[in-house]
Every structure is written in structure tokens, then in C-alpha cells.
Short mmCIF file of C-alpha atoms in Angstrom, two decimals:
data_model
loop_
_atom_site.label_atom_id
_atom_site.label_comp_id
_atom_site.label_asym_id
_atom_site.label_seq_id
_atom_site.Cartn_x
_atom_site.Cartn_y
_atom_site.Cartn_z
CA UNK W 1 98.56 103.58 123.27
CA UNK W 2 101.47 101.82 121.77
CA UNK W 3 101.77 98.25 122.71
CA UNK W 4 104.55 96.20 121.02
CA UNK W 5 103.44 92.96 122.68
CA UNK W 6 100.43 92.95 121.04
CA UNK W 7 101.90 92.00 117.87
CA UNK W 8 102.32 88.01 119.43
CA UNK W 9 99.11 87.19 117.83
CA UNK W 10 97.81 85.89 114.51
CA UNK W 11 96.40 88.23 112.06
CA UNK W 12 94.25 87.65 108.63
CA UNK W 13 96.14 91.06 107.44
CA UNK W 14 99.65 92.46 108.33
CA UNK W 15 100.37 95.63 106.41
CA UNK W 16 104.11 96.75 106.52
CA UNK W 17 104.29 100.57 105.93
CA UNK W 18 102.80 103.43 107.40
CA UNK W 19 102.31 106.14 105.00
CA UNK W 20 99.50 106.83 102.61
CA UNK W 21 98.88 103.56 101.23
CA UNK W 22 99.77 101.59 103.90
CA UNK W 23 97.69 103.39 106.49
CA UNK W 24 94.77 103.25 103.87
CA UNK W 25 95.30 99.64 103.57
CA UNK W 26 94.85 98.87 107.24
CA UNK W 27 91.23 101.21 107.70
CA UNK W 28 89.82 99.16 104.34
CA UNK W 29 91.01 96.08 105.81
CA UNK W 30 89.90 95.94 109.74
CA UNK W 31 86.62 98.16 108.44
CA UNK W 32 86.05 95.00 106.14
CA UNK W 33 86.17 92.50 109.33
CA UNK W 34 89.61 91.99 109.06
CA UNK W 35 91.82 91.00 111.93
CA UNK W 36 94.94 93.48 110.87
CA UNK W 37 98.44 94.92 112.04
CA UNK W 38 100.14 97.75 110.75
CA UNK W 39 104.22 97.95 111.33
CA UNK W 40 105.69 101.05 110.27
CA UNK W 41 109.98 101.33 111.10
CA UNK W 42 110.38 104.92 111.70
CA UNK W 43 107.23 107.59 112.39
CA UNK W 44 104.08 107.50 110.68
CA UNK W 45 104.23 109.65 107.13
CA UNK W 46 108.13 110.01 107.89
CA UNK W 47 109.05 109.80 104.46
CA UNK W 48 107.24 110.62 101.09
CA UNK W 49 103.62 110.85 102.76
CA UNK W 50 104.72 113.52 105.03
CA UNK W 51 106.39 115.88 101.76
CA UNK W 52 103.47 116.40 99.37
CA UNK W 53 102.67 119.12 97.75
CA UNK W 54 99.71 119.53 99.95
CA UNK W 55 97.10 119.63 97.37
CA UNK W 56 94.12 117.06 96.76
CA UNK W 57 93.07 117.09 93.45
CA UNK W 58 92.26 116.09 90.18
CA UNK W 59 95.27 116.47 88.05
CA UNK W 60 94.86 119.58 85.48
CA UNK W 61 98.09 118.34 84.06
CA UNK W 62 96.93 115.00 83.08
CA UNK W 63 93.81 116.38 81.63
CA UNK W 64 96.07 118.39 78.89
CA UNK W 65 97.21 114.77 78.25
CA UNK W 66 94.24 113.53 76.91
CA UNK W 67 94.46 111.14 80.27
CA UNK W 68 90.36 111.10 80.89
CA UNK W 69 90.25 108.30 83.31
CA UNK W 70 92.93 108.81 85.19
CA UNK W 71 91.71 112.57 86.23
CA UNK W 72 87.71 111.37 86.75
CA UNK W 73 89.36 109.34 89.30
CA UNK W 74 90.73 111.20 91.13
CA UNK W 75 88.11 113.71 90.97
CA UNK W 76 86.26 111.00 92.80
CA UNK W 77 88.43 109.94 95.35
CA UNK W 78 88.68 114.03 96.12
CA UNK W 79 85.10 113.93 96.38
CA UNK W 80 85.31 111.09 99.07
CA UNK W 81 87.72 112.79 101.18
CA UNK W 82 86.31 115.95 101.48
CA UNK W 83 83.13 114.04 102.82
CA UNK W 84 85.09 111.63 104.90
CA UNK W 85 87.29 114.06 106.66
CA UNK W 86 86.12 117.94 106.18
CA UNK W 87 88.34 118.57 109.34
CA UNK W 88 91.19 118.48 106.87
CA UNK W 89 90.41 118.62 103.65
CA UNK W 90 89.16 122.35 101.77
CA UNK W 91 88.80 124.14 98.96
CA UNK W 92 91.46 126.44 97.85
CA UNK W 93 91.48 128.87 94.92
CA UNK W 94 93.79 128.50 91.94
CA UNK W 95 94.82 131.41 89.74
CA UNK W 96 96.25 130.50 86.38
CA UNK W 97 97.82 133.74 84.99
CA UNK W 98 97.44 134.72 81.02
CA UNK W 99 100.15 136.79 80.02
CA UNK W 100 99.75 136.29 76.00
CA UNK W 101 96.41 136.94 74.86
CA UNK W 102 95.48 132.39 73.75
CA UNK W 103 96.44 131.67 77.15
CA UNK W 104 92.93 132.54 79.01
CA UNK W 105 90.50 131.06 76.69
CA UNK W 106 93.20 128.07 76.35
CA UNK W 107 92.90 127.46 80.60
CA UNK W 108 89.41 128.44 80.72
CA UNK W 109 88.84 125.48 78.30
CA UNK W 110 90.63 122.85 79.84
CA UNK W 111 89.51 123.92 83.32
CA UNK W 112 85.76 124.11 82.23
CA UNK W 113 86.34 120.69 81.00
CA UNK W 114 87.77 119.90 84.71
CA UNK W 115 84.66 121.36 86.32
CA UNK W 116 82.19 118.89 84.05
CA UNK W 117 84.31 115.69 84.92
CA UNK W 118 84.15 116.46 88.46
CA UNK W 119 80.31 116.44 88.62
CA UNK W 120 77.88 117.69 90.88
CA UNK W 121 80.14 117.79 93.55
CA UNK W 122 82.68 120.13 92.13
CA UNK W 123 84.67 122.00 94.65
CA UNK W 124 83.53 125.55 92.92
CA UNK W 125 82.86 126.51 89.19
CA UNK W 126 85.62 128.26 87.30
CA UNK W 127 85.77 131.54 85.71
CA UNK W 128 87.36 134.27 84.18
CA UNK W 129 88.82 137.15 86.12
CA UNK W 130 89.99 140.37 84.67
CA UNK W 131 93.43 141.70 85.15
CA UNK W 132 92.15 144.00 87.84
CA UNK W 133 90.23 141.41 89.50
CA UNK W 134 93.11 138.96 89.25
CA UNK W 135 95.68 141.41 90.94
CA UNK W 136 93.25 141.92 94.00
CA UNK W 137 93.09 138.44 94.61
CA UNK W 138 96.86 137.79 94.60
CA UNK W 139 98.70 141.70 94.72
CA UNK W 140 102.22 140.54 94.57
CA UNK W 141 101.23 139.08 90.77
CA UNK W 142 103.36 140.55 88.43
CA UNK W 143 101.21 143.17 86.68
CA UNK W 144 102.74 144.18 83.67
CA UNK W 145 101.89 142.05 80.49
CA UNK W 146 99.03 140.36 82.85
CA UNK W 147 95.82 139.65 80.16
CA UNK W 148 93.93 138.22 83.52
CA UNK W 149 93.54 134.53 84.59
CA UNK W 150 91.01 131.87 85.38
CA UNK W 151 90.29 131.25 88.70
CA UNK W 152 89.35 127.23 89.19
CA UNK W 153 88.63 125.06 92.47
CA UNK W 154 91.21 122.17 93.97
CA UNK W 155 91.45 120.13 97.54
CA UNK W 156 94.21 121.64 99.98
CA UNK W 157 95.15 119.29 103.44
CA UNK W 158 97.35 118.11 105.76
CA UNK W 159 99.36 115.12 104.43
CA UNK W 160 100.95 114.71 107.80
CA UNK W 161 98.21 115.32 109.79
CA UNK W 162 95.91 112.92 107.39
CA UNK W 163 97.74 109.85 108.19
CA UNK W 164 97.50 110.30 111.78
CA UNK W 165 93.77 110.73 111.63
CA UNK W 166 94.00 107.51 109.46
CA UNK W 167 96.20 105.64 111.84
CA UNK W 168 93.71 106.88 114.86
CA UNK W 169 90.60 105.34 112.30
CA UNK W 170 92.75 101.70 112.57
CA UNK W 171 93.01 101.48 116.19
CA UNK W 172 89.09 102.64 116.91
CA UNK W 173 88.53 99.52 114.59
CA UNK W 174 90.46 97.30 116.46
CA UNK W 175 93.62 97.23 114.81
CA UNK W 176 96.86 96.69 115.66
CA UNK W 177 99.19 100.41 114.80
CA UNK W 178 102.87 100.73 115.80
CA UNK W 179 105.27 102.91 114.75
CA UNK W 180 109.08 102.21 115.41
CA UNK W 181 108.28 98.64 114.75
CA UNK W 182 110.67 97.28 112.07
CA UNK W 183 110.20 94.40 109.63
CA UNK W 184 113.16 92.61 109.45
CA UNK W 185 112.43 89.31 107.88
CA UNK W 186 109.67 87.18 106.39
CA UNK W 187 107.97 83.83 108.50
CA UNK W 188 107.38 80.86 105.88
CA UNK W 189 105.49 78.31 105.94
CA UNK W 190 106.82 75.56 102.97
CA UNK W 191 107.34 78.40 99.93
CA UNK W 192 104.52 80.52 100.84
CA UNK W 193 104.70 83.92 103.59
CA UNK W 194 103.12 82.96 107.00
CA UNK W 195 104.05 85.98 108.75
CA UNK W 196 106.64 88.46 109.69
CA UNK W 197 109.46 88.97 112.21
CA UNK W 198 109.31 92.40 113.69
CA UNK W 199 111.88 94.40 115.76
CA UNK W 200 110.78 97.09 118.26
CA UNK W 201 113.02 99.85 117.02
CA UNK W 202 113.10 101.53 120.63
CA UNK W 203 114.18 98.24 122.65
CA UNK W 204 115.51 95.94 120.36
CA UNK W 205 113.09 92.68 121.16
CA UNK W 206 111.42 91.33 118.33
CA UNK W 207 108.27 89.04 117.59
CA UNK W 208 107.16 86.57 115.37
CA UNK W 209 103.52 88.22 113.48
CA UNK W 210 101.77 85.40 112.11
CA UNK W 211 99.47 86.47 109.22
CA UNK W 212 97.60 84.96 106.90
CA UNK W 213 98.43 87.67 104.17
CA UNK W 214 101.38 90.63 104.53
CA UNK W 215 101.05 93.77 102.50
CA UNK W 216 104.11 95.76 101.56
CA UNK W 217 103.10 99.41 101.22
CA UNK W 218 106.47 100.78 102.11
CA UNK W 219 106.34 103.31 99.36
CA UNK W 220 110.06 104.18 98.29
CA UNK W 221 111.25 101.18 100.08
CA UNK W 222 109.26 99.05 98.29
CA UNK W 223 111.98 96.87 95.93
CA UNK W 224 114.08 96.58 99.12
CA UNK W 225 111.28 94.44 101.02
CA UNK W 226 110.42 92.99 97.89
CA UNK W 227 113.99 91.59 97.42
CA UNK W 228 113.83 90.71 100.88
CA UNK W 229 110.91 88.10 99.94
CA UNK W 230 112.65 87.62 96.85
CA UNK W 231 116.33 88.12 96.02
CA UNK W 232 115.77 87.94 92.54
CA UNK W 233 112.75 90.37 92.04
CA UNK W 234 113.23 93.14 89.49
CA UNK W 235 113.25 96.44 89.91
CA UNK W 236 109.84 97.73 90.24
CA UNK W 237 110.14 101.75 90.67
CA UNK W 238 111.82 104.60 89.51
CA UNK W 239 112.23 107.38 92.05
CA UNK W 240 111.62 111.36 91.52
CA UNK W 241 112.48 114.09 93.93
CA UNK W 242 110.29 117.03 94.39
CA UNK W 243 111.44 119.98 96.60
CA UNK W 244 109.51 123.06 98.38
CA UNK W 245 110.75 126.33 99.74
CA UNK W 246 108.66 127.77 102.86
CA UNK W 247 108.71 131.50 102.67
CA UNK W 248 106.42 133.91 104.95
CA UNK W 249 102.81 134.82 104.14
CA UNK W 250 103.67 138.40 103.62
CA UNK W 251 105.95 137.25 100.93
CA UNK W 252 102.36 136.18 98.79
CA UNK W 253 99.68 137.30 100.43
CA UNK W 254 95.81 136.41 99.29
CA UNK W 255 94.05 133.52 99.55
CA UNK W 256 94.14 131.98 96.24
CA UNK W 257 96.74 129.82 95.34
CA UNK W 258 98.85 130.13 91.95
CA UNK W 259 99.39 127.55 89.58
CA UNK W 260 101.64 128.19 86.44
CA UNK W 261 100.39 124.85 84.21
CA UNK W 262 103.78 124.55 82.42
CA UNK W 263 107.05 126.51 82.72
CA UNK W 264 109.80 126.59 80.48
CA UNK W 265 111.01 123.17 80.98
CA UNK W 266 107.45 122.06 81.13
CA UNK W 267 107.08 121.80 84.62
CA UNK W 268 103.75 122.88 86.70
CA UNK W 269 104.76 125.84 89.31
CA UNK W 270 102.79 126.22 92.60
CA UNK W 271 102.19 129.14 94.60
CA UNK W 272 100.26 128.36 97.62
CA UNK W 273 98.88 129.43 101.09
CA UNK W 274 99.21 127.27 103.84
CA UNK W 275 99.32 127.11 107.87
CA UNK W 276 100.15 130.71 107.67
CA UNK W 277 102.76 130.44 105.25
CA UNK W 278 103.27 130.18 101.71
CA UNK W 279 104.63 126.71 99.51
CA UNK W 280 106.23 126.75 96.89
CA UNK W 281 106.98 123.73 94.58
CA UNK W 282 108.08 121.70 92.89
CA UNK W 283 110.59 119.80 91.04
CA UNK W 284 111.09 116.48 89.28
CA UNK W 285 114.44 114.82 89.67
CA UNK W 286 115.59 111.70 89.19
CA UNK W 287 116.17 109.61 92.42
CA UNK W 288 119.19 106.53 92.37
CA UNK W 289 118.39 105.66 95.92
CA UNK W 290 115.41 105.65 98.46
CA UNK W 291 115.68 108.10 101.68
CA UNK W 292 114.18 108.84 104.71
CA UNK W 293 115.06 112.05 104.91
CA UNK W 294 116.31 114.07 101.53
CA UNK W 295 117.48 117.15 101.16
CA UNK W 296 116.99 119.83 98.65
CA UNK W 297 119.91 120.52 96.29
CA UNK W 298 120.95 124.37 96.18
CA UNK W 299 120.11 123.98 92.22
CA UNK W 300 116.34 123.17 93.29
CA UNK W 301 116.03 125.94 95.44
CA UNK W 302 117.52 128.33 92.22
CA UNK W 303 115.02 126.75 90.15
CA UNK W 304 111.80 127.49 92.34
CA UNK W 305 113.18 131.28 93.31
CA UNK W 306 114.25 131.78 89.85
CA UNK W 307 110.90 130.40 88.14
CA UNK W 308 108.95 132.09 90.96
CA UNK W 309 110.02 135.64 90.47
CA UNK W 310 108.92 135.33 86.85
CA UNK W 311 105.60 135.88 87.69
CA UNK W 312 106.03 138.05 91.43
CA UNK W 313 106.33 142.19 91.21
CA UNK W 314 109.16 141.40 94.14
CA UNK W 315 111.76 138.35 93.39
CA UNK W 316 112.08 136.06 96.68
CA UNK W 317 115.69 136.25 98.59
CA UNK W 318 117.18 133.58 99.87
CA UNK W 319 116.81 135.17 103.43
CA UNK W 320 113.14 135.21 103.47
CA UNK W 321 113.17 130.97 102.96
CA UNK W 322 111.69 129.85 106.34
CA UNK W 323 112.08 126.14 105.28
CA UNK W 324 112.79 123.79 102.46
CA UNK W 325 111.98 119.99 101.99
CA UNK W 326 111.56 117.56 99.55
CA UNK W 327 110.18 114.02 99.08
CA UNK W 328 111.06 111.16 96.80
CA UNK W 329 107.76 110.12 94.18
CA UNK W 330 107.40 106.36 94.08
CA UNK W 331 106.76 106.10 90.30
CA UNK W 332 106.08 102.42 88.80
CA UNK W 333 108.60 101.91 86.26
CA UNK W 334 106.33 100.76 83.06
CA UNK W 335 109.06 99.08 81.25
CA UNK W 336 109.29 96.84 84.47
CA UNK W 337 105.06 95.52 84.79
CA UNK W 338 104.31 92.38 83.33
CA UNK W 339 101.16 92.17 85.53
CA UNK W 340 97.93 94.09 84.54
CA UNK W 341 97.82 97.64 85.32
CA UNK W 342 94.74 99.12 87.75
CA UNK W 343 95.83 102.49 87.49
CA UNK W 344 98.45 104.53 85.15
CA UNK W 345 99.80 105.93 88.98
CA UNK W 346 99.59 102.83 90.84
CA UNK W 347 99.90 98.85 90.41
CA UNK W 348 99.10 95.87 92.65
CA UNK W 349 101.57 92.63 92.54
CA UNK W 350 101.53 89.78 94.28
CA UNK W 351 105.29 87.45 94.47
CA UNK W 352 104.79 83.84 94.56
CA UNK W 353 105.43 83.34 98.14
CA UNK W 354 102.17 85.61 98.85
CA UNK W 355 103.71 89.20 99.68
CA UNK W 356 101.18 91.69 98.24
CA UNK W 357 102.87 95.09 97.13
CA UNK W 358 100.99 98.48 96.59
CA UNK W 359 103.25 100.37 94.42
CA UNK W 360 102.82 103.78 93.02
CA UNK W 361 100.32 106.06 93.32
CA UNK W 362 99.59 109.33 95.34
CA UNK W 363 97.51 110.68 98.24
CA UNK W 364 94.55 112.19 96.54
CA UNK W 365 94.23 107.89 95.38
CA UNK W 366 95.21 106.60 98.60
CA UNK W 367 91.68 104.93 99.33
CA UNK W 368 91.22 103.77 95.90
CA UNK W 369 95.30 102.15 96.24
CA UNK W 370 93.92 100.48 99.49
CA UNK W 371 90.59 99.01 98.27
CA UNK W 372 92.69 97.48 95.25
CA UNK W 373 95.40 96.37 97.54
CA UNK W 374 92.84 94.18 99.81
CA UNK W 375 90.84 93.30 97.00
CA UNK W 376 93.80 91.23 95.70
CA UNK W 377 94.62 90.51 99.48
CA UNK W 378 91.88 88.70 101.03
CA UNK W 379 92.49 86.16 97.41
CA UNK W 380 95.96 85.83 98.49
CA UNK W 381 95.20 85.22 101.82
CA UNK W 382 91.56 83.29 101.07
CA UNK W 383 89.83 85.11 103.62
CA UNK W 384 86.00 85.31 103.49
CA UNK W 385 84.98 88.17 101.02
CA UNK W 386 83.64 91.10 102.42
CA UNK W 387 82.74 94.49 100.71
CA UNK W 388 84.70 97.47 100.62
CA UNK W 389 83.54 100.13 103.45
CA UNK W 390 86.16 103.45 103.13
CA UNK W 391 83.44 105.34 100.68
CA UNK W 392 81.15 106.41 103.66
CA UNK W 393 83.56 105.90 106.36
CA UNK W 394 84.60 108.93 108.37
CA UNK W 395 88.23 109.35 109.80
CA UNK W 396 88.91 109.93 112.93
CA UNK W 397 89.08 113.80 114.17
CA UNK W 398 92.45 113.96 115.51
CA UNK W 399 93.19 117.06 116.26
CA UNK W 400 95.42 118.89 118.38
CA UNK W 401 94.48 121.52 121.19
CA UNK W 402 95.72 124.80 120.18
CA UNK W 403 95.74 125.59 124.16
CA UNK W 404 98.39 126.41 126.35
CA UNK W 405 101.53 128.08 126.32
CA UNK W 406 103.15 128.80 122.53
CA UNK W 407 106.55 127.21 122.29
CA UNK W 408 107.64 129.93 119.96
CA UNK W 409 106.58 133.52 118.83
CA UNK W 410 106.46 132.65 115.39
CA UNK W 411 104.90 129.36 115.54
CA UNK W 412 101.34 128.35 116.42
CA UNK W 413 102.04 125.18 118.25
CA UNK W 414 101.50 125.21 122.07
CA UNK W 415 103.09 122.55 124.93
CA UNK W 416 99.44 121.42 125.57
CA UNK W 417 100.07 120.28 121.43
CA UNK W 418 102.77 118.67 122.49
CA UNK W 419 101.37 116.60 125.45
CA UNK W 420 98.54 115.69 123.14
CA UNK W 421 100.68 114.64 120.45
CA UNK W 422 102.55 112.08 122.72
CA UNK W 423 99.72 110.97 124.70
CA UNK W 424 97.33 110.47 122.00
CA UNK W 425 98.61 110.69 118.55
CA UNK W 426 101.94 108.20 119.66
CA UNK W 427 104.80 110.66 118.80
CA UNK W 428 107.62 108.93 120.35
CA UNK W 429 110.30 111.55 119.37
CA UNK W 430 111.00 115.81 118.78
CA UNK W 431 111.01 115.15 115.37
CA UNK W 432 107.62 113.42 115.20
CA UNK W 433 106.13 116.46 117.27
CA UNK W 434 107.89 118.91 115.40
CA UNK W 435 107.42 117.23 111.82
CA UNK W 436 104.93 115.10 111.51
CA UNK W 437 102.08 116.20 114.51
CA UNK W 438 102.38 120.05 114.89
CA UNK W 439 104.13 120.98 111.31
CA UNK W 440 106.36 123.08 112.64
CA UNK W 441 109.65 121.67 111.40
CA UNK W 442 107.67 122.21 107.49
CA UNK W 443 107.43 125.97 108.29
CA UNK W 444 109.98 127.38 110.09
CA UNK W 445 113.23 125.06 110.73
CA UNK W 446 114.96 128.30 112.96
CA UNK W 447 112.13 128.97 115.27
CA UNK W 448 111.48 125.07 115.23
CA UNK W 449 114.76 124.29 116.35
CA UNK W 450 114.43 127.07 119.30
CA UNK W 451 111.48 124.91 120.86
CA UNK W 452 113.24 121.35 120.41
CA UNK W 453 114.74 121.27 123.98
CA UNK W 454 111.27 122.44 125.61
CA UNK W 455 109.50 119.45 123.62
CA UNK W 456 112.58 117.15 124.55
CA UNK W 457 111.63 117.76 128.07
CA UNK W 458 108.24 117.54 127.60
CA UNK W 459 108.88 114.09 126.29
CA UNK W 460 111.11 113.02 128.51
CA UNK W 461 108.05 113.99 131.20
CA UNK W 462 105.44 112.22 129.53
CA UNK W 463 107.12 108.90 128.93
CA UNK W 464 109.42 108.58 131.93
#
């Protein structure tokens, strides 16, 4: 499936950047006619795309900021998912605990009001359960002081698994998808971008990619390929981590989610179910540098155990952490626009050599981020218009087998998910089986380490 050479070709559209927004970039633009490339250095989703909180939704914390727009939005583009890939996109529950006696009618307010902007196609109506009720849907609330809660409707999915299916939607378009293919400098043509030289990160030959427009959707990395185009360019992001602790399902069991709309510090608090575990998140920090691959700081992990057990009959120990990660939030710095804004999360600039950057933004937006992106694009670029087509455009059903032999007790991942993953889903490494195609890595870093050497081999079978 993955064929370096067939970068040595001209292209109307290479994208540079395969996470959310670049992937998304690539399906609007080869579904629009579009003769397109995607280059991606490291593994599809490696970085921030692959460390999200898991949730597609609306925002409830932008619509106690008076932010109308920005949550009808997204309301929309959860809409639009759902439809466009139901194999991984659901509802899931949300429980907002009252503890003091203004707090129900307060949430059942704002979350009515979330229910109405979200239409006819609202994932489920909200409502008020009773302390009884509420402690039957998630027993390990604490109980005492608990007034009861509103239950309300959100999106849960697979950010990992999402971009795969969207990479898989490129390719049975006709596109051009490689991961481990690194952009290492910009072609010219007088003062304006003709293309792109790209390295093959596994052999070390490059190729000249000859393009009529290049989009940087590098996410994080953004202002370092921007400065690559242009030494001068300003800074155009600030960077946020947000960290997660994996703990076992037993830990939280139910099937409702928790959400805590503001803690002390006036941070949102998740409690949620998923893959057979339970996430919980998250943090804002601010970033100095981009990352592939961050780490958690022990203080983050004292934060979410410490905020957690405010609201659990049984504190979480350490010991029962399966698995911790964290992702850095490209957020556009708004002291830094001087170009109009499309979005409050996300902004579209163009240099003046040509290089189109997608900055910003979030998954539950992705499709919206793209559509703007190649809107601007095919101007750059002065190809012929043609429409947007993502709204009513299914994704491809990539999904793994779930047969075979397991590769660990506690994990649900099977060899036969392995082989799949490599021959079909182009997972060149363990870490992009482990990570990024079968999850396990997210869930359970002991038992995932256990299998590594059986999915080594397995690789080392499959690609010789």
C-alpha cells in the first residue's frame, strides 16, 4: 500500500501533515477532483490527533461563555460525523453531579439550552435524575451531599482509529497517503511555492513533489514549517498540554460518563468509559515547545487523582493507573492574527510565497477546518472551483478483525489485528500497532509492552 515513488508526480494539492486537519484536508480535496498528496513524517495521528480526550461534541463549556456560534458549530459538524462514520462515532451519557441545591436547575438550564441548539438531530434529550437514580447509573459517585444530576447526550470515538479510516477515504479517492515521508524543504518557482522536497524517513531517498498549492496542517509543528517558508514569520500558536490517566473499568463502572463543568481552578473534569477502561482528564498547561511524544508531569497526575476522588466513594491509587498520556493543544495565539478569523478555534493563512496553513482547531471541527483550508486553497493555487463534498461523504470502514490469537490476557487485540494493521492500515512500526491501530499502548502500557516482541516479529514477517 505504501509507495514512496509515487510522490515523482505533479499534484494540484500537497497537504503536509497527517493528523486531524491534515487528513481532513486531503478527503475534501481529492473528493472535490483534486489531484492530491498527503506527507506525514512520523505515523498517522502520532502526535496531538492521537491524545484527545475522546469526546465529539458541542462544547458545554463554551456555551456558559455566552459563545453561541462557536457551539452550533460544532453541534453540526457532530451531527455530520455521526452520519458519515457511525462505525466510530456514539452517543455516550454525561452525568453532571449537583451537590449544592442551584447546581441542578443551573446545568439543567444550560444543557436544555444545548439540546435546542443542537436541533432535530440531538444525540438524546436531557433530564433530571434523582439522587437515587443518579447513583445507579454511576455507583462509585460519591453519595453523601449528592442533590442528583442531569443526565445530557455527547459524541464518544476513536481519535486514532478516525484518522486511519480518513487516511483509507484518501487513497479509495485516488490520493496519494504516506506516512514516514518527511518534508524537508520547499520547491520555488521565482518567489512563489512550486512544490516540496520530501525524504522517505525509512530509506533516506528523497523526491521533488511538484504542486500547484502545499497545505501545512502539521498541527503543533506548524510555526516550524512556517519559518521554514519564511524565516521571518511570527509566531502563530501558543501550545497547551492536556494529560489522562487510564485506570480499570472496575475502578468506575456504569455506562455514563461524568463531567464536573468547572472545578476549583475552573477546569472541566472528565470521567469516562472507554475500550473497556475508564479516562480520565484533563489538564491545561502551558507548552514552550512542540513534541511528538510528551509526557505527563507527576503534578498532572496529582491533579486528576486528587480532583477525581472529590467526587468517587473510593479515591484512585496510584497502582490502579493502567496508563497515562497527554497531548499538546494547538491554540492560535489571538494577539498574533492580523488576518480575518473563520473560527474562534481555528484560522486559515496564506504566506506570500503560497504555503496555506490550517492552524488551530479540534477534531469534532476537523471537516469544517478542511473545507476552509481548500476553500482558500484552490484560490491560492487557481484551480477550477469545485464544491465541497465531505457533508454526505462516508469514511471508509477500517476496521480491524478481532480474530485470532489475543496477544495479551488483558488486552483485546489479537495477531490477526496485527497482520491487518500492517497489511492494510500501513503501520510500519510496534508503536503504530500498539498506539495508533489497536490502542493498546492508550490502555495498558505493562501488558502492552509484554506483546511488543510478538508484534516485532510479526512485523518483521510481514514486511521482510
Amino acid at each position: 500500500m505504501r509507495n514512496f515513488a509515487a510522490l515523482d508526480d505533479a499534484f494540484d494539492v500537497v497537504v503536509i501533515g497527517g493528523g486531524a486537519s491534515g487528513l481532513g484536508a486531503s478527503v475534501d480535496a481529492v473528493s472535490r477532483g483534486y489531484k492530491t498528496a498527503l506527507v506525514e513524517a512520523a505515523d498517522f495521528a502520532n502526535a496531538t490527533s492521537s491524545r484527545s480526550t475522546k469526546l465529539i461534541h458541542g462544547g458545554v463549556r463554551y456555551l456558559a461563555e455566552g459563545d453561541i456560534h462557536l457551539v452550533r458549530e460544532a453541534l453540526r459538524e457532530r451531527r455530520i460525523l455521526r452520519r458519515n462514520a457511525p462505525h466510530l462515532v456514539h452517543d455516550l451519557g454525561f452525568i453532571c453531579p449537583a451537590y449544592r441545591w442551584f447546581e441542578a436547575p443551573y446545568y439543567f438550564a444550560g444543557l436544555r439550552a444545548y439540546d435546542l441548539l443542537a436541533g432535530a438531530e440531538n444525540f438524546g434529550r436531557s433530564r433530571y435524575l434523582s439522587a437515587r437514580d443518579t447513583l445507579e447509573r454511576l455507583p462509585a459517585l460519591r453519595a453523601q451531599g449528592l442533590r442528583g444530576s442531569i443526565r445530557y447526550h455527547d459524541g464518544q470515538f476513536d481519535d486514532a482509529r478516525l484518522a486511519i479510516s480518513l487516511a483509507r477515504t484518501a487513497i479509495d479517492l485516488g490520493a496519494v497517503v504516506l506516512n514516514y515521508a518527511r518534508a524537508v524543504a520547499f520547491e520555488r518557482s521565482g518567489d512563489r511555492l512550486a512544490g516540496v522536497r520530501v525524504r522517505d524517513e525509512e530509506t533516506g531517498s528523497e523526491v521533488s513533489v511538484r504542486a500547484r498549492v502545499v497545505v501545512n496542517a502539521t498541527g503543533i509543528f506548524s510555526d516550524e514549517l512556517r519559518r521554514l517558508d519564511d524565516p521571518a514569520a511570527r509566531q502563530l500558536l501558543k501550545l497547551s498540554r492536556g494529560s489522562h490517566i487510564v485506570v480499570p473499568r472496575e475502578v468506575f463502572p456504569g455506562e455514563d460518563a461524568l463531567l464536573v463543568p468547572k472545578t476549583d481552578d475552573g477546569r472541566v473534569l472528565f470521567i469516562i468509559p472507554w475500550l473497556g477502561h475508564v479516562l480520565i482528564g484533563t489538564t491545561d498547561i502551558p507548552e514552550a515547545q512542540p513534541s511528538l511524544d510528551p509526557v505527563p508531569s507527576e503534578e498532572e497526575i496529582d491533579y486528576l487523582l486528587r480532583h477525581a476522588a472529590r467526587y468517587l466513594e473510593r479515591p484512585i491509587a496510584r497502582s490502579q493507573i493502567t496508563a497515562a498520556f497527554c497531548g499538546l493543544r494547538p491554540l492560535v495565539d489571538g494577539a498574533a492574527i492580523k488576518t480575518p478569523r473563520l473560527s474562534r478555534e481555528h484560522i486559515v493563512e496564506t504566506s506570500r510565497s503560497g504555503l496555506v496553513t490550517i492552524a488551530g482547531g479540534k477534531w469534532t471541527t476537523y471537516r469544517q477546518m478542511a473545507q476552509d483550508t481548500i476553500d482558500v486553497a484552490l484560490k491560492v493555487g487557481r484551480l477550477a472551483a469545485a464544491p465541497c463534498r465531505t457533508r454526505d461523504l462516508p469514511l471508509h470502514e477500517s476496521i480491524l478483525p478481532g480474530t485470532g490469537t489475543k496477544l495479551q490476557p488483558n488486552l483485546a487485540c489479537t495477531e490477526d489485528d496485527v497482520v491487518y494493521a500492517i497489511r492494510h492500515e500501513m503501520a510500519r512500526t510496534v508503536d503504530d500497532v500498539l498506539a495508533r491501530r489497536t490502542r493498546a499502548a492508550f490502555l495498558d502500557e505493562r501488558a502492552s509492552a509484554a506483546c511488543a516482541p510478538r508484534v516485532a516479529e510479526l512485523l518483521s514477517h510481514e514486511r521482510g
